[in-house]
Short mmCIF file of C-alpha atoms in Angstrom, two decimals:
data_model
loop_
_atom_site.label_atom_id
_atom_site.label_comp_id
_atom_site.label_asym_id
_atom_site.label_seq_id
_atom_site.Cartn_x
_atom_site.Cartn_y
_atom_site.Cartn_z
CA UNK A 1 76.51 113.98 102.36
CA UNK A 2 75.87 115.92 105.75
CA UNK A 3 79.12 113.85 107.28
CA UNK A 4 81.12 114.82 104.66
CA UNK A 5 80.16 118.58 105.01
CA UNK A 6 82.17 118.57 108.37
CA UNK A 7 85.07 118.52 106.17
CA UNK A 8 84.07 119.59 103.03
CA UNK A 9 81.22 122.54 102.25
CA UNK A 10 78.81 120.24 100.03
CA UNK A 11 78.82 123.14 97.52
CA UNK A 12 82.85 122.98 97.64
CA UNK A 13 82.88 119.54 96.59
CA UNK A 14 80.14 119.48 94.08
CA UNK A 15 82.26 122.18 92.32
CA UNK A 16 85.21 121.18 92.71
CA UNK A 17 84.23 117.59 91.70
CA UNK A 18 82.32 118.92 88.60
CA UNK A 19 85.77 121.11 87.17
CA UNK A 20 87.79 117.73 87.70
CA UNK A 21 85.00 116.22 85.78
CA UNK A 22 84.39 118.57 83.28
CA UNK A 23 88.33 118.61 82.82
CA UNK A 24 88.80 115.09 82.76
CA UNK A 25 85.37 114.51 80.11
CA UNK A 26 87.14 116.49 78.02
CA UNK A 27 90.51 115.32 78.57
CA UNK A 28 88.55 111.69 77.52
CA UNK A 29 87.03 113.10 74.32
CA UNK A 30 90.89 114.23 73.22
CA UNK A 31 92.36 111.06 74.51
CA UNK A 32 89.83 108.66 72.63
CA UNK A 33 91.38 110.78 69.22
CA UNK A 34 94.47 110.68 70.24
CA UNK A 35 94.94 106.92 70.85
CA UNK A 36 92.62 105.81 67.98
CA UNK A 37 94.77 108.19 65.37
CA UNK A 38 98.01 106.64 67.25
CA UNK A 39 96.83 102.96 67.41
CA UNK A 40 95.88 103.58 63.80
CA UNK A 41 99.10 105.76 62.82
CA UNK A 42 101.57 103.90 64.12
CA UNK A 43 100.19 99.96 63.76
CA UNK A 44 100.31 97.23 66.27
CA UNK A 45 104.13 96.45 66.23
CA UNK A 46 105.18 100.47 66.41
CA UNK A 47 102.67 101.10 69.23
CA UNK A 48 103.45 98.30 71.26
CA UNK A 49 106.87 99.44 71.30
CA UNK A 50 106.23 102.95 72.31
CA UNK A 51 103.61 101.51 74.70
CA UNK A 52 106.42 99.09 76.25
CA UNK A 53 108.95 102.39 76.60
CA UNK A 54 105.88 104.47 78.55
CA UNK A 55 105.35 101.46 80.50
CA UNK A 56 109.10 101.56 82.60
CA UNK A 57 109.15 105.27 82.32
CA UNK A 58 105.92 104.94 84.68
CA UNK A 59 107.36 103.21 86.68
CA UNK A 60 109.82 105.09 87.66
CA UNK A 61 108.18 107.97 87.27
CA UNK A 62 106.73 107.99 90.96
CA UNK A 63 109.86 108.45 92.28
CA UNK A 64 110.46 111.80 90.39
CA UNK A 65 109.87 114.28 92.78
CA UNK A 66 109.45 111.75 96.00
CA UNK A 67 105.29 111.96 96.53
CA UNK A 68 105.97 115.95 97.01
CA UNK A 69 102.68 116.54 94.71
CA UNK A 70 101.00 114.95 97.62
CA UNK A 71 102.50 116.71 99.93
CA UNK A 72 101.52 119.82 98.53
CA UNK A 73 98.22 118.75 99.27
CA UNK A 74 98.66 117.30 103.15
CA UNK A 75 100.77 120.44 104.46
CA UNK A 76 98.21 123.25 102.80
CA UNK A 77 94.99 121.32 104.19
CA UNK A 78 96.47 121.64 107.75
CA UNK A 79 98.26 125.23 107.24
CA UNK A 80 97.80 127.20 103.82
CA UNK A 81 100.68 129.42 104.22
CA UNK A 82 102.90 126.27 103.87
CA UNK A 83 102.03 126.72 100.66
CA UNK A 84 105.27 128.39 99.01
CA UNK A 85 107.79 126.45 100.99
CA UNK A 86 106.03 123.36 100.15
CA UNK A 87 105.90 124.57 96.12
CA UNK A 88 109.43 125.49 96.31
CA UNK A 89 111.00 122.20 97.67
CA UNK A 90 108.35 120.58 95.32
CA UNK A 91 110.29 122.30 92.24
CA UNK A 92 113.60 121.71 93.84
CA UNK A 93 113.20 117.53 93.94
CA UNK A 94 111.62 117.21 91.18
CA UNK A 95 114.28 118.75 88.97
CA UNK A 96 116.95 116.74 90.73
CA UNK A 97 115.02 113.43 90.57
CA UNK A 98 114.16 114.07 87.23
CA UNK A 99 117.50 114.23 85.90
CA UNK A 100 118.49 111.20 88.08
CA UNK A 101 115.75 109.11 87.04
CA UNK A 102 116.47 110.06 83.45
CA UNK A 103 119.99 108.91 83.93
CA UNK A 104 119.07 105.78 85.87
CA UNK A 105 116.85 104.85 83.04
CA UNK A 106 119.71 103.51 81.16
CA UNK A 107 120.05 100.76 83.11
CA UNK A 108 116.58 99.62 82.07
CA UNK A 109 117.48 98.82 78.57
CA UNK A 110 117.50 95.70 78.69
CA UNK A 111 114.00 95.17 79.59
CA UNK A 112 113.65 95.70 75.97
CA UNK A 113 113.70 94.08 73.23
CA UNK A 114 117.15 95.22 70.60
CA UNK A 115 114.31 96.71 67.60
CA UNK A 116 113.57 99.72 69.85
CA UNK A 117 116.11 102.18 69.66
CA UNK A 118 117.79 104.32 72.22
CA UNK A 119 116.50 107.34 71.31
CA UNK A 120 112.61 106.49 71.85
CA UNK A 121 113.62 105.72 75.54
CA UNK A 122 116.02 109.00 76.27
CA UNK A 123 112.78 110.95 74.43
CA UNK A 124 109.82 109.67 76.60
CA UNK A 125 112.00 109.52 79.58
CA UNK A 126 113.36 113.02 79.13
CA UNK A 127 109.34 113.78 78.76
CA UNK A 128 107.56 111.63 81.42
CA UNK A 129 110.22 111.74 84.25
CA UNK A 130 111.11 115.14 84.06
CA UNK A 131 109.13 117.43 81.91
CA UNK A 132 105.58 115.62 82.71
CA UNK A 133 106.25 115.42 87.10
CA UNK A 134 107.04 119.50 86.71
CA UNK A 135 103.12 119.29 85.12
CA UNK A 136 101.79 116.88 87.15
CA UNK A 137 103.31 119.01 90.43
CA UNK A 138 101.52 122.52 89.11
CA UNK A 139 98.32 120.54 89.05
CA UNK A 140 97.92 119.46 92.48
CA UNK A 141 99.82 123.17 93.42
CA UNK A 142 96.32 124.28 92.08
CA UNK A 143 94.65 121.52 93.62
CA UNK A 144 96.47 122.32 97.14
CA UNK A 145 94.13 125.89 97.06
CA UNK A 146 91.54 124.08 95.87
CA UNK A 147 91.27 125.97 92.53
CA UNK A 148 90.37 122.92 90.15
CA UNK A 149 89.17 124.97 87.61
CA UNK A 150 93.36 125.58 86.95
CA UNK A 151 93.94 121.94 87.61
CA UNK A 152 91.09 120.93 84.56
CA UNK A 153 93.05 123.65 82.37
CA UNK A 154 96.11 121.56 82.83
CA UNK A 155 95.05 118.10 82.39
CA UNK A 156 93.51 119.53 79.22
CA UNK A 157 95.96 121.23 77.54
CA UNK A 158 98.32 117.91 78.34
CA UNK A 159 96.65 116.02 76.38
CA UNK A 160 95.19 118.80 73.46
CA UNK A 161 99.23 118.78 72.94
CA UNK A 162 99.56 115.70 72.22
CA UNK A 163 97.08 115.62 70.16
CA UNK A 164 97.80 118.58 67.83
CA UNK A 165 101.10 117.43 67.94
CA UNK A 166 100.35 113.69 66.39
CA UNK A 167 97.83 115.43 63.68
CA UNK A 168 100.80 117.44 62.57
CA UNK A 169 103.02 114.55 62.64
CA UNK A 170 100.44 112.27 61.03
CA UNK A 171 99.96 115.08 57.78
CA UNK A 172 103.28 115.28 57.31
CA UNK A 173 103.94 111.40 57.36
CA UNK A 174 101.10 109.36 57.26
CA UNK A 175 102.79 106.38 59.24
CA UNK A 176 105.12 107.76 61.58
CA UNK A 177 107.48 105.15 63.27
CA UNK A 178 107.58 105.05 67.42
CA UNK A 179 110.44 107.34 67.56
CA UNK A 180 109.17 110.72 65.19
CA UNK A 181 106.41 110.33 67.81
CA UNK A 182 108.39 110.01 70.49
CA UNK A 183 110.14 113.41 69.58
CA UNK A 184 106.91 114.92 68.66
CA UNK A 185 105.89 113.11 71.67
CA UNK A 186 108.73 115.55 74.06
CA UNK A 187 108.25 118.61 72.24
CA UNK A 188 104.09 118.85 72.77
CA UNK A 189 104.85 117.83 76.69
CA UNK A 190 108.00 120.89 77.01
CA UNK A 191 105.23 123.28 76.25
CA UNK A 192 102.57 122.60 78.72
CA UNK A 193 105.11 122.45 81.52
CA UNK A 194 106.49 126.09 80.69
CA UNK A 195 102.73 127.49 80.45
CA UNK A 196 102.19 125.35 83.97
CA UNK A 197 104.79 126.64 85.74
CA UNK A 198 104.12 129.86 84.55
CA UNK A 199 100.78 129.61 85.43
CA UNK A 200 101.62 129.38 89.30
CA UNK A 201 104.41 131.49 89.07
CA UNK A 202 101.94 134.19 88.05
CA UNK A 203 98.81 133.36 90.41
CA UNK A 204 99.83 131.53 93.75
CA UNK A 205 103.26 133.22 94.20
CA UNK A 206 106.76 132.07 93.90
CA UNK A 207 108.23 129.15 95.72
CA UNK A 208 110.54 129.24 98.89
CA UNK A 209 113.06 126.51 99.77
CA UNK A 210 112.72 125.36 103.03
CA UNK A 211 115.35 122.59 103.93
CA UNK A 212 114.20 121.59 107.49
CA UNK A 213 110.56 121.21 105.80
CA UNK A 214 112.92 118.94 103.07
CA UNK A 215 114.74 116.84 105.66
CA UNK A 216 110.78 116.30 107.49
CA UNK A 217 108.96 115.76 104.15
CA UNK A 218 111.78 113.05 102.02
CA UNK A 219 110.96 109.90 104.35
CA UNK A 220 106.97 110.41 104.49
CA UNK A 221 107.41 111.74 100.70
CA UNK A 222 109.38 108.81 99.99
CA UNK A 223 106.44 106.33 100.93
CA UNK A 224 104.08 108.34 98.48
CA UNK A 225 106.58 108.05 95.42
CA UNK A 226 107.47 104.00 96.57
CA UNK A 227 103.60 103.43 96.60
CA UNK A 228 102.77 104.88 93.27
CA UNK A 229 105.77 103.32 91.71
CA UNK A 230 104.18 99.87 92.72
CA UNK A 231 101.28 100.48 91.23
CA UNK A 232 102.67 101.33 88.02
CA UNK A 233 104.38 98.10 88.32
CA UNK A 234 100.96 96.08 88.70
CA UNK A 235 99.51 98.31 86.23
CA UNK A 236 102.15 98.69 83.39
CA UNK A 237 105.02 95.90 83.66
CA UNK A 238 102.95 93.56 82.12
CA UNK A 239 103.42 95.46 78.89
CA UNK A 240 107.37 95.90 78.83
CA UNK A 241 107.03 91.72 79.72
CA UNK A 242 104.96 91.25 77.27
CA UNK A 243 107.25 93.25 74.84
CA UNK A 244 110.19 91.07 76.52
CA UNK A 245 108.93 87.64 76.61
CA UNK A 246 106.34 87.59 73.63
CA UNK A 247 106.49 90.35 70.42
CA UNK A 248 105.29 93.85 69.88
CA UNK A 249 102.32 93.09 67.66
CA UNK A 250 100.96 91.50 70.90
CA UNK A 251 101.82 94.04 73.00
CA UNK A 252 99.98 96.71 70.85
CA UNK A 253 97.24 94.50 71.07
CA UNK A 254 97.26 94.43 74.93
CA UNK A 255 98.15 97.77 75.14
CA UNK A 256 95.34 98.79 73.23
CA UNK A 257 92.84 96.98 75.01
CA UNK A 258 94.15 98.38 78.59
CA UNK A 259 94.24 102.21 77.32
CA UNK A 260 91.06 101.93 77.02
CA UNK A 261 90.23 100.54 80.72
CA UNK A 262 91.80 103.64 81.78
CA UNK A 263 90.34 106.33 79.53
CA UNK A 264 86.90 104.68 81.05
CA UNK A 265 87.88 105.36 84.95
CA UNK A 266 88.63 108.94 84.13
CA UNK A 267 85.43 109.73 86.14
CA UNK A 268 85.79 107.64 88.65
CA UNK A 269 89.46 109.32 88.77
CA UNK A 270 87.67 112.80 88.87
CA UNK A 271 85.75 112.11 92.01
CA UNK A 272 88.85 110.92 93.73
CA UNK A 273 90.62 113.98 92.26
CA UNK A 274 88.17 116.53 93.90
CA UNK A 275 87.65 114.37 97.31
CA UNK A 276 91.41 114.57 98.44
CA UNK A 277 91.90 117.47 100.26
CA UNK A 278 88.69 116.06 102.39
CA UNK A 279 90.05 112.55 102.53
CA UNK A 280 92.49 114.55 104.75
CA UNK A 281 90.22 116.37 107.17
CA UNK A 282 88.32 113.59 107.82
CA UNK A 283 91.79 111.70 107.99
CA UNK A 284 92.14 113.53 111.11
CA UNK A 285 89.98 111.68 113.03
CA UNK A 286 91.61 108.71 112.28
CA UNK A 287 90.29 105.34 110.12
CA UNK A 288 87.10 105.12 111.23
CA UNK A 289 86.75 109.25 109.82
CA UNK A 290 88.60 107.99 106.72
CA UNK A 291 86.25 104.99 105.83
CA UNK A 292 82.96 106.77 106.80
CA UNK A 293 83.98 109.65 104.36
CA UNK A 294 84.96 107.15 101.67
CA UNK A 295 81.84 104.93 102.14
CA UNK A 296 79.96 108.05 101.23
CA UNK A 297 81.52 108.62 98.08
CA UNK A 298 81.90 105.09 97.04
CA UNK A 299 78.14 104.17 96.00
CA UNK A 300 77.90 106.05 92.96
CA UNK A 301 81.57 105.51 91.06
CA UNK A 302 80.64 102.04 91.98
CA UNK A 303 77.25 101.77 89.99
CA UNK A 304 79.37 103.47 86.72
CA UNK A 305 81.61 101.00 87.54
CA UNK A 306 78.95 98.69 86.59
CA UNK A 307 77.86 100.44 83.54
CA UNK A 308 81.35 100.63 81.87
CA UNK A 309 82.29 96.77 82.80
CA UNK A 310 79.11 95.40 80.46
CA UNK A 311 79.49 98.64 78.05
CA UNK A 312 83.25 97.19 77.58
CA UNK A 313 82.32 93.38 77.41
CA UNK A 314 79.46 94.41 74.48
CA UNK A 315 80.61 97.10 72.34
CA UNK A 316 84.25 95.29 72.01
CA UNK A 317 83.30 93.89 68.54
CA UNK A 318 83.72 97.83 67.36
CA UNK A 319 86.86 98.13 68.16
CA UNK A 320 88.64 96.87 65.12
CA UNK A 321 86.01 99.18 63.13
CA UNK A 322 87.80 102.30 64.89
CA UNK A 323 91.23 101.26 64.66
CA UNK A 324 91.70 98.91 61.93
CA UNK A 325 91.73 95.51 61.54
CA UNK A 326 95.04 94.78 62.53
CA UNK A 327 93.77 95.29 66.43
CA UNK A 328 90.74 91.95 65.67
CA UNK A 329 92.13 90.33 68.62
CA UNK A 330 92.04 93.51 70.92
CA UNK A 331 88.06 92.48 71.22
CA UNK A 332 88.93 89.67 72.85
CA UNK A 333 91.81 91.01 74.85
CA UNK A 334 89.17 93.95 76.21
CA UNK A 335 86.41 91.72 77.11
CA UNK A 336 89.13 89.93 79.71
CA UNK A 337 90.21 93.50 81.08
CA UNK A 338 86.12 94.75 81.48
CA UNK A 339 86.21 93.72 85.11
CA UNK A 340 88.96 95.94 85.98
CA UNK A 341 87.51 99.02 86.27
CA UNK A 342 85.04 97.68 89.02
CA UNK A 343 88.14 95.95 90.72
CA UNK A 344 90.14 99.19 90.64
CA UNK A 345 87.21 101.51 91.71
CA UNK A 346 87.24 99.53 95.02
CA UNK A 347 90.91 99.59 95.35
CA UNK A 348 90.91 103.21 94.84
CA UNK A 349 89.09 104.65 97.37
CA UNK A 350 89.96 102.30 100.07
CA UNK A 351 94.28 102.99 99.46
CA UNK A 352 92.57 106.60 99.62
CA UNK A 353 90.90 105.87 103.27
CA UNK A 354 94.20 104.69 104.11
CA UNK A 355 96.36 107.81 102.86
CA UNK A 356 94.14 110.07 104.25
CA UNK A 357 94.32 108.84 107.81
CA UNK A 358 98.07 108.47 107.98
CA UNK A 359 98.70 104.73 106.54
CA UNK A 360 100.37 105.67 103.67
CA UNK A 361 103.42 103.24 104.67
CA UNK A 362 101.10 100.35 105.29
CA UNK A 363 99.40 100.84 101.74
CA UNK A 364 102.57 101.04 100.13
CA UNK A 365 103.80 97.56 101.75
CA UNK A 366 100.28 96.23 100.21
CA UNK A 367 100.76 97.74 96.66
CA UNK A 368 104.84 96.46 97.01
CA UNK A 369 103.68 92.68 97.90
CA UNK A 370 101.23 92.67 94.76
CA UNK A 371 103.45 94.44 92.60
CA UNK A 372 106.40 91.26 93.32
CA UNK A 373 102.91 89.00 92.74
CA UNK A 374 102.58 90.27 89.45
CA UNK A 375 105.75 90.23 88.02
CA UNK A 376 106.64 86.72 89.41
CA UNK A 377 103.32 85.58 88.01
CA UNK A 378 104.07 87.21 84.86
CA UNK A 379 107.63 85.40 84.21
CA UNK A 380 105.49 82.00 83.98
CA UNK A 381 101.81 83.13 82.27
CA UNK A 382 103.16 85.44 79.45
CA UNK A 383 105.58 82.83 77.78
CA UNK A 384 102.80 80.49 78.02
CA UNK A 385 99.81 82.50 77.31
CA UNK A 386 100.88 85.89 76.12
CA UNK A 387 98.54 88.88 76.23
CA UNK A 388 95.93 86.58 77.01
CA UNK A 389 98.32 85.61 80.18
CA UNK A 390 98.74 88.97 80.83
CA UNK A 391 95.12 89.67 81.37
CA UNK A 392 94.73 87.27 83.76
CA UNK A 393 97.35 88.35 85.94
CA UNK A 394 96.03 91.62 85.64
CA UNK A 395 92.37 90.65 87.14
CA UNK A 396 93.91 88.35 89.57
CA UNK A 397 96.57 91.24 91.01
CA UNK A 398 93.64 93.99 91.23
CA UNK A 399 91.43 91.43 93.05
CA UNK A 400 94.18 90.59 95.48
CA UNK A 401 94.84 93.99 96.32
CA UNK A 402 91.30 95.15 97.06
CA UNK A 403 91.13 91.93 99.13
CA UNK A 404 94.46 93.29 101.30
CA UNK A 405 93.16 97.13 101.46
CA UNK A 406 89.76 95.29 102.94
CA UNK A 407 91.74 93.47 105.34
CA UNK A 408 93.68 96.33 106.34
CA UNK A 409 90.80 98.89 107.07
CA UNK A 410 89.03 96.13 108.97
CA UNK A 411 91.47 95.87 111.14
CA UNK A 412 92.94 99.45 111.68
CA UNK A 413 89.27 100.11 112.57
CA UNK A 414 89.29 97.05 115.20
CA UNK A 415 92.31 98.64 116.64
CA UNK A 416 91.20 102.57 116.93
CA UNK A 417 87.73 101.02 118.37
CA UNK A 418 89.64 99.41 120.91
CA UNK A 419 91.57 102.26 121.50
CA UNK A 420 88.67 104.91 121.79
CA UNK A 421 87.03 102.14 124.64
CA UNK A 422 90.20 101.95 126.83
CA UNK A 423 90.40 105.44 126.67
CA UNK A 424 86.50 105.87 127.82
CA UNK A 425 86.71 103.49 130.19
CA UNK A 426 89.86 105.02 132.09
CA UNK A 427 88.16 108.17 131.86
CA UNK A 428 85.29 106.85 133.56
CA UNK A 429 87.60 105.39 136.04
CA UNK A 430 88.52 108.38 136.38
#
């Protein structure tokens, strides 16, 4: 930990890290009731289809606001009174993104099957491209001035929405359909955004628009948003393909299964979280200060890594106990997917060793190349083998792309040592 106090004050990061984690834990407890009383609620074939709607709005949710929430984060590490300018353009694209991206999600209809209506898509779009980014960019605003006790308050209350909102729904009609959720779904997401927005309105100041800082930031922005977009197509078109090419009772299934690989990294997510202002600083001394400071952090998310791979593979048989027996297969289905969250803790720090240092381009070509992987793969193994298919392309994809990362550091490393020894030895020349 002394190397990564150069960056970081070890007390900084042990409390910032334990208000993302104390956020995020209970962000997990209201996200386990939340998708057990949806799963439940709503019944395979109605929660695959919501799950295959959330699935394109993801991925094309990156490009709402054009990686500005990172931003945030890059221009107040090296000068905090960048801060309001960096806010303000932040609001500005997101807004006008948001509407695009909402408009542009039209177009994307027919990566659905006809028996989900219209109005599910305009309602989760209108909530995850628009009103959700404006969230998502007040976090990391708090995150930016490293106050993550405001950042936990906002992950929180995202998801305590929700969930208020579907136990309202729920006693009112005991098996909602996709799209009364879907509207409950928008309304529970409007009202965190206004109290976010609020929220740093009232304690970091108001924004500024600064439109040389726009011009600078939309290409380097754009590789952030292109990058995350990828990944959501690795992560989450297997699910609108699955919707596509096999039926929605499978896709509930699947989707099931998956939600639950990602409620289990939401620690490893919380040490990321808290370590990426410092993944910056020690960015600044190029790879080789990237991958020490990562290699640091990396044992211990790696050994719950462990833990929650053989927790998943044994304690599937409960599954169908929580959320009826309609989900039997989901056992089977999650004991594929336990070796995920091992694959993607690798894969998450090291495209973090490369952001930090200045590769963000060359980890979104990475994430682009296995995103095309995965779909292609996809268009053959789900007609053939459906969610089980899916699974398989899911390991295969997160294994490739922790293989590339690997390969990528090794040799960015190779290149800066080389580097660093022509430059001692014309100095000593010299």
């Amino acid at each position: 930990m002394r190397y990564i106090s150069k960056w970081l004050p070890r007390s900084d990061l042990k409390k910032n890290t334990l208000w993302v984690m104390l956020g995020n834990g209970l962000k997990l407890i209201i996200q386990a009731a939340y998708f057990v009383i949806i799963a439940r609620s709503l019944g395979p074939e109605q929660y695959g289809a919501f799950v295959a709607v959330v699935a394109i709005a993801a991925i094309l949710s990156p490009f709402v606001g054009l990686g500005t929430s990172n931003l945030i984060i890059r221009n107040v590490v090296q000068d905090q009174a960048a801060f309001s300018s960096s806010w303000g353009n932040g609001l500005f694209i997101t807004i006008v993104s948001g509407l695009c991206g909402l408009a542009l999600i039209s177009s994307c209809r027919f990566l659905l099957p006809r028996s989900i209506p219209w109005a599910i898509l305009l309602l989760v779009a209108s909530s995850d491209l628009i009103l959700g980014r404006l969230t998502d960019l007040c976090a990391f605003a708090f995150g930016a001035m490293e106050r993550f006790r405001a950042t936990a308050q906002i992950n929180v209350y995202s998801s305590l929405a929700r969930l208020i909102g579907l136990l309202v729904l729920v006693s009112i009609i005991h098996h909602p359909s996709a799209e009364q959720w879907a509207v409950v779904y928008l309304a529970a997401t409007a009202i965190v955004t206004v109290g976010s927005v609020t929220a740093v309105f009232a304690t970091l100041g108001k924004p500024s628009l600064a439109l040389p800082q726009l011009r600078r930031d939309l290409l380097e922005g754009f590789y952030y948003s292109a990058g995350q977009s990828a990944q959501s197509v690795y992560n989450d078109i297997d699910k609108t393909m699955l919707a596509r090419l096999g039926d929605l009772s499978a896709t509930g299934i699947y989707g099931a299964a998956y939600r639950l690989i990602d409620v289990s990294l939401v620690p490893v997510k919380s040490v990321l979280s808290a370590a990426y202002p410092g993944c910056f600083r020690a960015g600044q001394e190029g790879i080789s200060g990237s991958i020490k400071y990562m290699k640091r952090l990396l044992p211990k998310p790696v050994g719950f890594a462990i833990v929650i791979v053989f927790s998943l593979f044994f304690f599937a048989p409960v599954l169908p106990h929580i959320l009826g027996k309609e989900y039997t297969n989901a056992v089977m289905a999650l004991r594929w997917l336990a070796l995920l969250p091992f694959l993607k803790t690798f894969h998450f720090f090291f495209a973090d060793a490369l952001t930090g240092a200045g590769y963000q381009g060359i980890r979104t070509m990475i994430q682009f190349l296995v995103a095309g992987v995965n779909v292609l793969v996809n268009l053959w193994i789900i007609p053939a083998y459906s969610w089980r298919g899916a699974a398989w392309s899911s390991l295969g994809c997160d294994g490739l792309l922790a293989c590339l990362y690997v390969v990528a550091l090794a040799s960015l490393s190779r290149r800066q040592e080389r580097r660093s020894q022509l430059v001692a030895a014309e100095v000593g020349d010299f």
